[in-house]
């Protein structure tokens, strides 16, 4: 998959204060949710899988529940990298179904912000979530 998930580095943390690394080159995921164009829908599909997988992993495997997860606390950083060889460039010079040129490989990093309010689930709660 072409999307990764991360948390910003905490810079300062006390019981009532969390300061995280600034992610100025990222935008709120809500910007992608508002884009109804073919390109916007394609990007949303690219982000949906890794976002859902990350959420399920942190809840069910890591037993970590982010208690303030809303679109304002989810950022997306887009990066583009050019293929390194002529052959890989040629293999990618096709237009995708949504009109994007695949010569530049786009990838996305999804960042969950503000993990200052978190909890864990007891065994009973975990089992109840798995049954539903």
PDB file of C-alpha atoms in Angstrom:
ATOM      1  CA  UNK A   1       0.000   0.000   0.000  1.00  0.00           C
ATOM      2  CA  UNK A   2       1.119   3.535  -0.618  1.00  0.00           C
ATOM      3  CA  UNK A   3       0.003   5.060   2.692  1.00  0.00           C
ATOM      4  CA  UNK A   4       1.740   4.908   6.064  1.00  0.00           C
ATOM      5  CA  UNK A   5       0.524   5.850   9.526  1.00  0.00           C
ATOM      6  CA  UNK A   6       2.468   7.784  12.133  1.00  0.00           C
ATOM      7  CA  UNK A   7       2.195   9.837  15.280  1.00  0.00           C
ATOM      8  CA  UNK A   8       4.109  13.119  15.634  1.00  0.00           C
ATOM      9  CA  UNK A   9       7.007  13.127  18.074  1.00  0.00           C
ATOM     10  CA  UNK A  10       6.069  14.409  21.512  1.00  0.00           C
ATOM     11  CA  UNK A  11       8.273  17.400  22.349  1.00  0.00           C
ATOM     12  CA  UNK A  12       6.985  18.050  25.846  1.00  0.00           C
ATOM     13  CA  UNK A  13       4.625  15.952  27.913  1.00  0.00           C
ATOM     14  CA  UNK A  14       3.214  16.392  31.418  1.00  0.00           C
ATOM     15  CA  UNK A  15      -0.034  15.267  32.991  1.00  0.00           C
ATOM     16  CA  UNK A  16      -1.975  18.257  31.636  1.00  0.00           C
ATOM     17  CA  UNK A  17       0.088  19.300  28.613  1.00  0.00           C
ATOM     18  CA  UNK A  18       1.167  17.582  25.405  1.00  0.00           C
ATOM     19  CA  UNK A  19       3.250  19.408  22.806  1.00  0.00           C
ATOM     20  CA  UNK A  20       3.873  17.509  19.583  1.00  0.00           C
ATOM     21  CA  UNK A  21       6.121  18.066  16.589  1.00  0.00           C
ATOM     22  CA  UNK A  22       4.616  20.526  14.093  1.00  0.00           C
ATOM     23  CA  UNK A  23       3.540  18.860  10.854  1.00  0.00           C
ATOM     24  CA  UNK A  24       3.222  21.964   8.696  1.00  0.00           C
ATOM     25  CA  UNK A  25       3.407  20.115   5.395  1.00  0.00           C
ATOM     26  CA  UNK A  26       0.301  18.082   6.221  1.00  0.00           C
ATOM     27  CA  UNK A  27      -3.365  18.885   5.795  1.00  0.00           C
ATOM     28  CA  UNK A  28      -6.420  17.708   7.751  1.00  0.00           C
ATOM     29  CA  UNK A  29      -8.038  14.604   6.314  1.00  0.00           C
ATOM     30  CA  UNK A  30     -11.285  16.587   6.195  1.00  0.00           C
ATOM     31  CA  UNK A  31      -9.920  18.380   3.101  1.00  0.00           C
ATOM     32  CA  UNK A  32      -9.891  15.016   1.296  1.00  0.00           C
ATOM     33  CA  UNK A  33     -13.362  14.183   2.615  1.00  0.00           C
ATOM     34  CA  UNK A  34     -14.749  17.329   0.986  1.00  0.00           C
ATOM     35  CA  UNK A  35     -13.235  16.607  -2.454  1.00  0.00           C
ATOM     36  CA  UNK A  36     -15.922  14.846  -4.532  1.00  0.00           C
ATOM     37  CA  UNK A  37     -13.897  14.874  -7.781  1.00  0.00           C
ATOM     38  CA  UNK A  38     -12.655  11.654  -9.390  1.00  0.00           C
ATOM     39  CA  UNK A  39      -9.134  12.382  -8.151  1.00  0.00           C
ATOM     40  CA  UNK A  40     -10.425  13.156  -4.658  1.00  0.00           C
ATOM     41  CA  UNK A  41     -12.410   9.927  -4.540  1.00  0.00           C
ATOM     42  CA  UNK A  42      -9.364   7.956  -5.697  1.00  0.00           C
ATOM     43  CA  UNK A  43      -7.203   9.483  -2.974  1.00  0.00           C
ATOM     44  CA  UNK A  44      -9.908   8.750  -0.405  1.00  0.00           C
ATOM     45  CA  UNK A  45      -9.880   5.104  -1.473  1.00  0.00           C
ATOM     46  CA  UNK A  46      -6.082   5.023  -1.115  1.00  0.00           C
ATOM     47  CA  UNK A  47      -6.311   6.470   2.380  1.00  0.00           C
ATOM     48  CA  UNK A  48      -9.282   4.430   3.606  1.00  0.00           C
ATOM     49  CA  UNK A  49      -7.561   1.046   3.792  1.00  0.00           C
ATOM     50  CA  UNK A  50      -4.457   2.107   5.721  1.00  0.00           C
ATOM     51  CA  UNK A  51      -6.547   4.351   7.976  1.00  0.00           C
ATOM     52  CA  UNK A  52      -8.957   1.541   8.871  1.00  0.00           C
ATOM     53  CA  UNK A  53      -6.133  -0.994   9.265  1.00  0.00           C
ATOM     54  CA  UNK A  54      -4.248   1.361  11.577  1.00  0.00           C
ATOM     55  CA  UNK A  55      -7.334   2.059  13.652  1.00  0.00           C
ATOM     56  CA  UNK A  56      -8.162  -1.640  14.019  1.00  0.00           C
ATOM     57  CA  UNK A  57      -4.539  -2.501  14.827  1.00  0.00           C
ATOM     58  CA  UNK A  58      -4.158   0.091  17.555  1.00  0.00           C
ATOM     59  CA  UNK A  59      -7.483  -0.906  19.162  1.00  0.00           C
ATOM     60  CA  UNK A  60      -7.406  -4.701  18.843  1.00  0.00           C
ATOM     61  CA  UNK A  61      -3.724  -5.593  18.718  1.00  0.00           C
ATOM     62  CA  UNK A  62      -2.074  -2.769  20.665  1.00  0.00           C
ATOM     63  CA  UNK A  63      -5.004  -2.169  23.037  1.00  0.00           C
ATOM     64  CA  UNK A  64      -4.603   1.571  22.519  1.00  0.00           C
ATOM     65  CA  UNK A  65      -7.714   3.725  22.212  1.00  0.00           C
ATOM     66  CA  UNK A  66      -7.291   7.308  21.015  1.00  0.00           C
ATOM     67  CA  UNK A  67     -10.146   9.101  22.782  1.00  0.00           C
ATOM     68  CA  UNK A  68     -10.115  12.253  20.654  1.00  0.00           C
ATOM     69  CA  UNK A  69      -9.895  10.896  17.125  1.00  0.00           C
ATOM     70  CA  UNK A  70     -11.813  13.203  14.786  1.00  0.00           C
ATOM     71  CA  UNK A  71     -10.980  14.587  11.302  1.00  0.00           C
ATOM     72  CA  UNK A  72      -9.146  17.565  12.813  1.00  0.00           C
ATOM     73  CA  UNK A  73      -6.765  15.186  14.589  1.00  0.00           C
ATOM     74  CA  UNK A  74      -5.956  13.180  11.475  1.00  0.00           C
ATOM     75  CA  UNK A  75      -3.496  14.777   9.058  1.00  0.00           C
ATOM     76  CA  UNK A  76      -2.311  13.611   5.654  1.00  0.00           C
ATOM     77  CA  UNK A  77       1.139  14.338   4.243  1.00  0.00           C
ATOM     78  CA  UNK A  78       1.534  13.813   0.504  1.00  0.00           C
ATOM     79  CA  UNK A  79       4.924  13.041  -1.002  1.00  0.00           C
ATOM     80  CA  UNK A  80       5.890  12.514  -4.600  1.00  0.00           C
ATOM     81  CA  UNK A  81       8.968  10.695  -5.790  1.00  0.00           C
ATOM     82  CA  UNK A  82      10.123  10.242  -9.340  1.00  0.00           C
ATOM     83  CA  UNK A  83      10.965   6.721 -10.512  1.00  0.00           C
ATOM     84  CA  UNK A  84      14.689   6.014 -10.366  1.00  0.00           C
ATOM     85  CA  UNK A  85      15.274   4.316 -13.709  1.00  0.00           C
ATOM     86  CA  UNK A  86      14.138   4.802 -17.267  1.00  0.00           C
ATOM     87  CA  UNK A  87      12.424   1.393 -17.252  1.00  0.00           C
ATOM     88  CA  UNK A  88      10.504   2.108 -14.074  1.00  0.00           C
ATOM     89  CA  UNK A  89       9.614   5.535 -15.464  1.00  0.00           C
ATOM     90  CA  UNK A  90       8.329   3.958 -18.683  1.00  0.00           C
ATOM     91  CA  UNK A  91       6.347   1.341 -16.759  1.00  0.00           C
ATOM     92  CA  UNK A  92       4.637   4.142 -14.836  1.00  0.00           C
ATOM     93  CA  UNK A  93       3.911   6.496 -17.734  1.00  0.00           C
ATOM     94  CA  UNK A  94       0.274   5.622 -17.966  1.00  0.00           C
ATOM     95  CA  UNK A  95      -2.738   7.589 -16.981  1.00  0.00           C
ATOM     96  CA  UNK A  96      -4.734   6.111 -14.170  1.00  0.00           C
ATOM     97  CA  UNK A  97      -8.512   5.740 -14.330  1.00  0.00           C
ATOM     98  CA  UNK A  98      -8.934   8.934 -12.344  1.00  0.00           C
ATOM     99  CA  UNK A  99      -6.807  11.038 -14.695  1.00  0.00           C
ATOM    100  CA  UNK A 100      -3.617  11.193 -12.629  1.00  0.00           C
ATOM    101  CA  UNK A 101      -0.291  10.644 -14.348  1.00  0.00           C
ATOM    102  CA  UNK A 102       1.525   7.777 -12.673  1.00  0.00           C
ATOM    103  CA  UNK A 103       5.007   8.979 -13.697  1.00  0.00           C
ATOM    104  CA  UNK A 104       5.370  10.504 -10.237  1.00  0.00           C
ATOM    105  CA  UNK A 105       4.608   8.015  -7.491  1.00  0.00           C
ATOM    106  CA  UNK A 106       2.429   9.577  -4.821  1.00  0.00           C
ATOM    107  CA  UNK A 107       2.441   8.253  -1.308  1.00  0.00           C
ATOM    108  CA  UNK A 108       0.677   9.413   1.799  1.00  0.00           C
ATOM    109  CA  UNK A 109       1.456   9.410   5.479  1.00  0.00           C
ATOM    110  CA  UNK A 110      -1.505   9.549   7.827  1.00  0.00           C
ATOM    111  CA  UNK A 111      -0.738  11.136  11.193  1.00  0.00           C
ATOM    112  CA  UNK A 112      -2.886  10.761  14.290  1.00  0.00           C
ATOM    113  CA  UNK A 113      -2.533  13.916  16.398  1.00  0.00           C
ATOM    114  CA  UNK A 114      -3.214  14.688  20.037  1.00  0.00           C
ATOM    115  CA  UNK A 115      -2.806  11.314  21.686  1.00  0.00           C
ATOM    116  CA  UNK A 116      -3.056  13.058  25.036  1.00  0.00           C
ATOM    117  CA  UNK A 117      -6.334  11.382  25.925  1.00  0.00           C
ATOM    118  CA  UNK A 118      -5.968   7.635  25.548  1.00  0.00           C
ATOM    119  CA  UNK A 119      -7.086   4.530  27.358  1.00  0.00           C
ATOM    120  CA  UNK A 120      -6.866   0.773  27.189  1.00  0.00           C
ATOM    121  CA  UNK A 121      -9.683  -1.732  27.183  1.00  0.00           C
ATOM    122  CA  UNK A 122     -10.093  -4.462  29.750  1.00  0.00           C
ATOM    123  CA  UNK A 123     -10.473  -8.044  28.509  1.00  0.00           C
ATOM    124  CA  UNK A 124     -14.273  -7.935  28.757  1.00  0.00           C
ATOM    125  CA  UNK A 125     -14.504  -4.739  26.685  1.00  0.00           C
ATOM    126  CA  UNK A 126     -12.156  -6.165  24.058  1.00  0.00           C
ATOM    127  CA  UNK A 127     -14.259  -9.320  23.778  1.00  0.00           C
ATOM    128  CA  UNK A 128     -17.473  -7.279  23.507  1.00  0.00           C
ATOM    129  CA  UNK A 129     -16.023  -5.207  20.654  1.00  0.00           C
ATOM    130  CA  UNK A 130     -14.874  -8.330  18.824  1.00  0.00           C
ATOM    131  CA  UNK A 131     -18.338  -9.892  19.071  1.00  0.00           C
ATOM    132  CA  UNK A 132     -20.241  -6.934  17.622  1.00  0.00           C
TER     133      UNK A 132
END
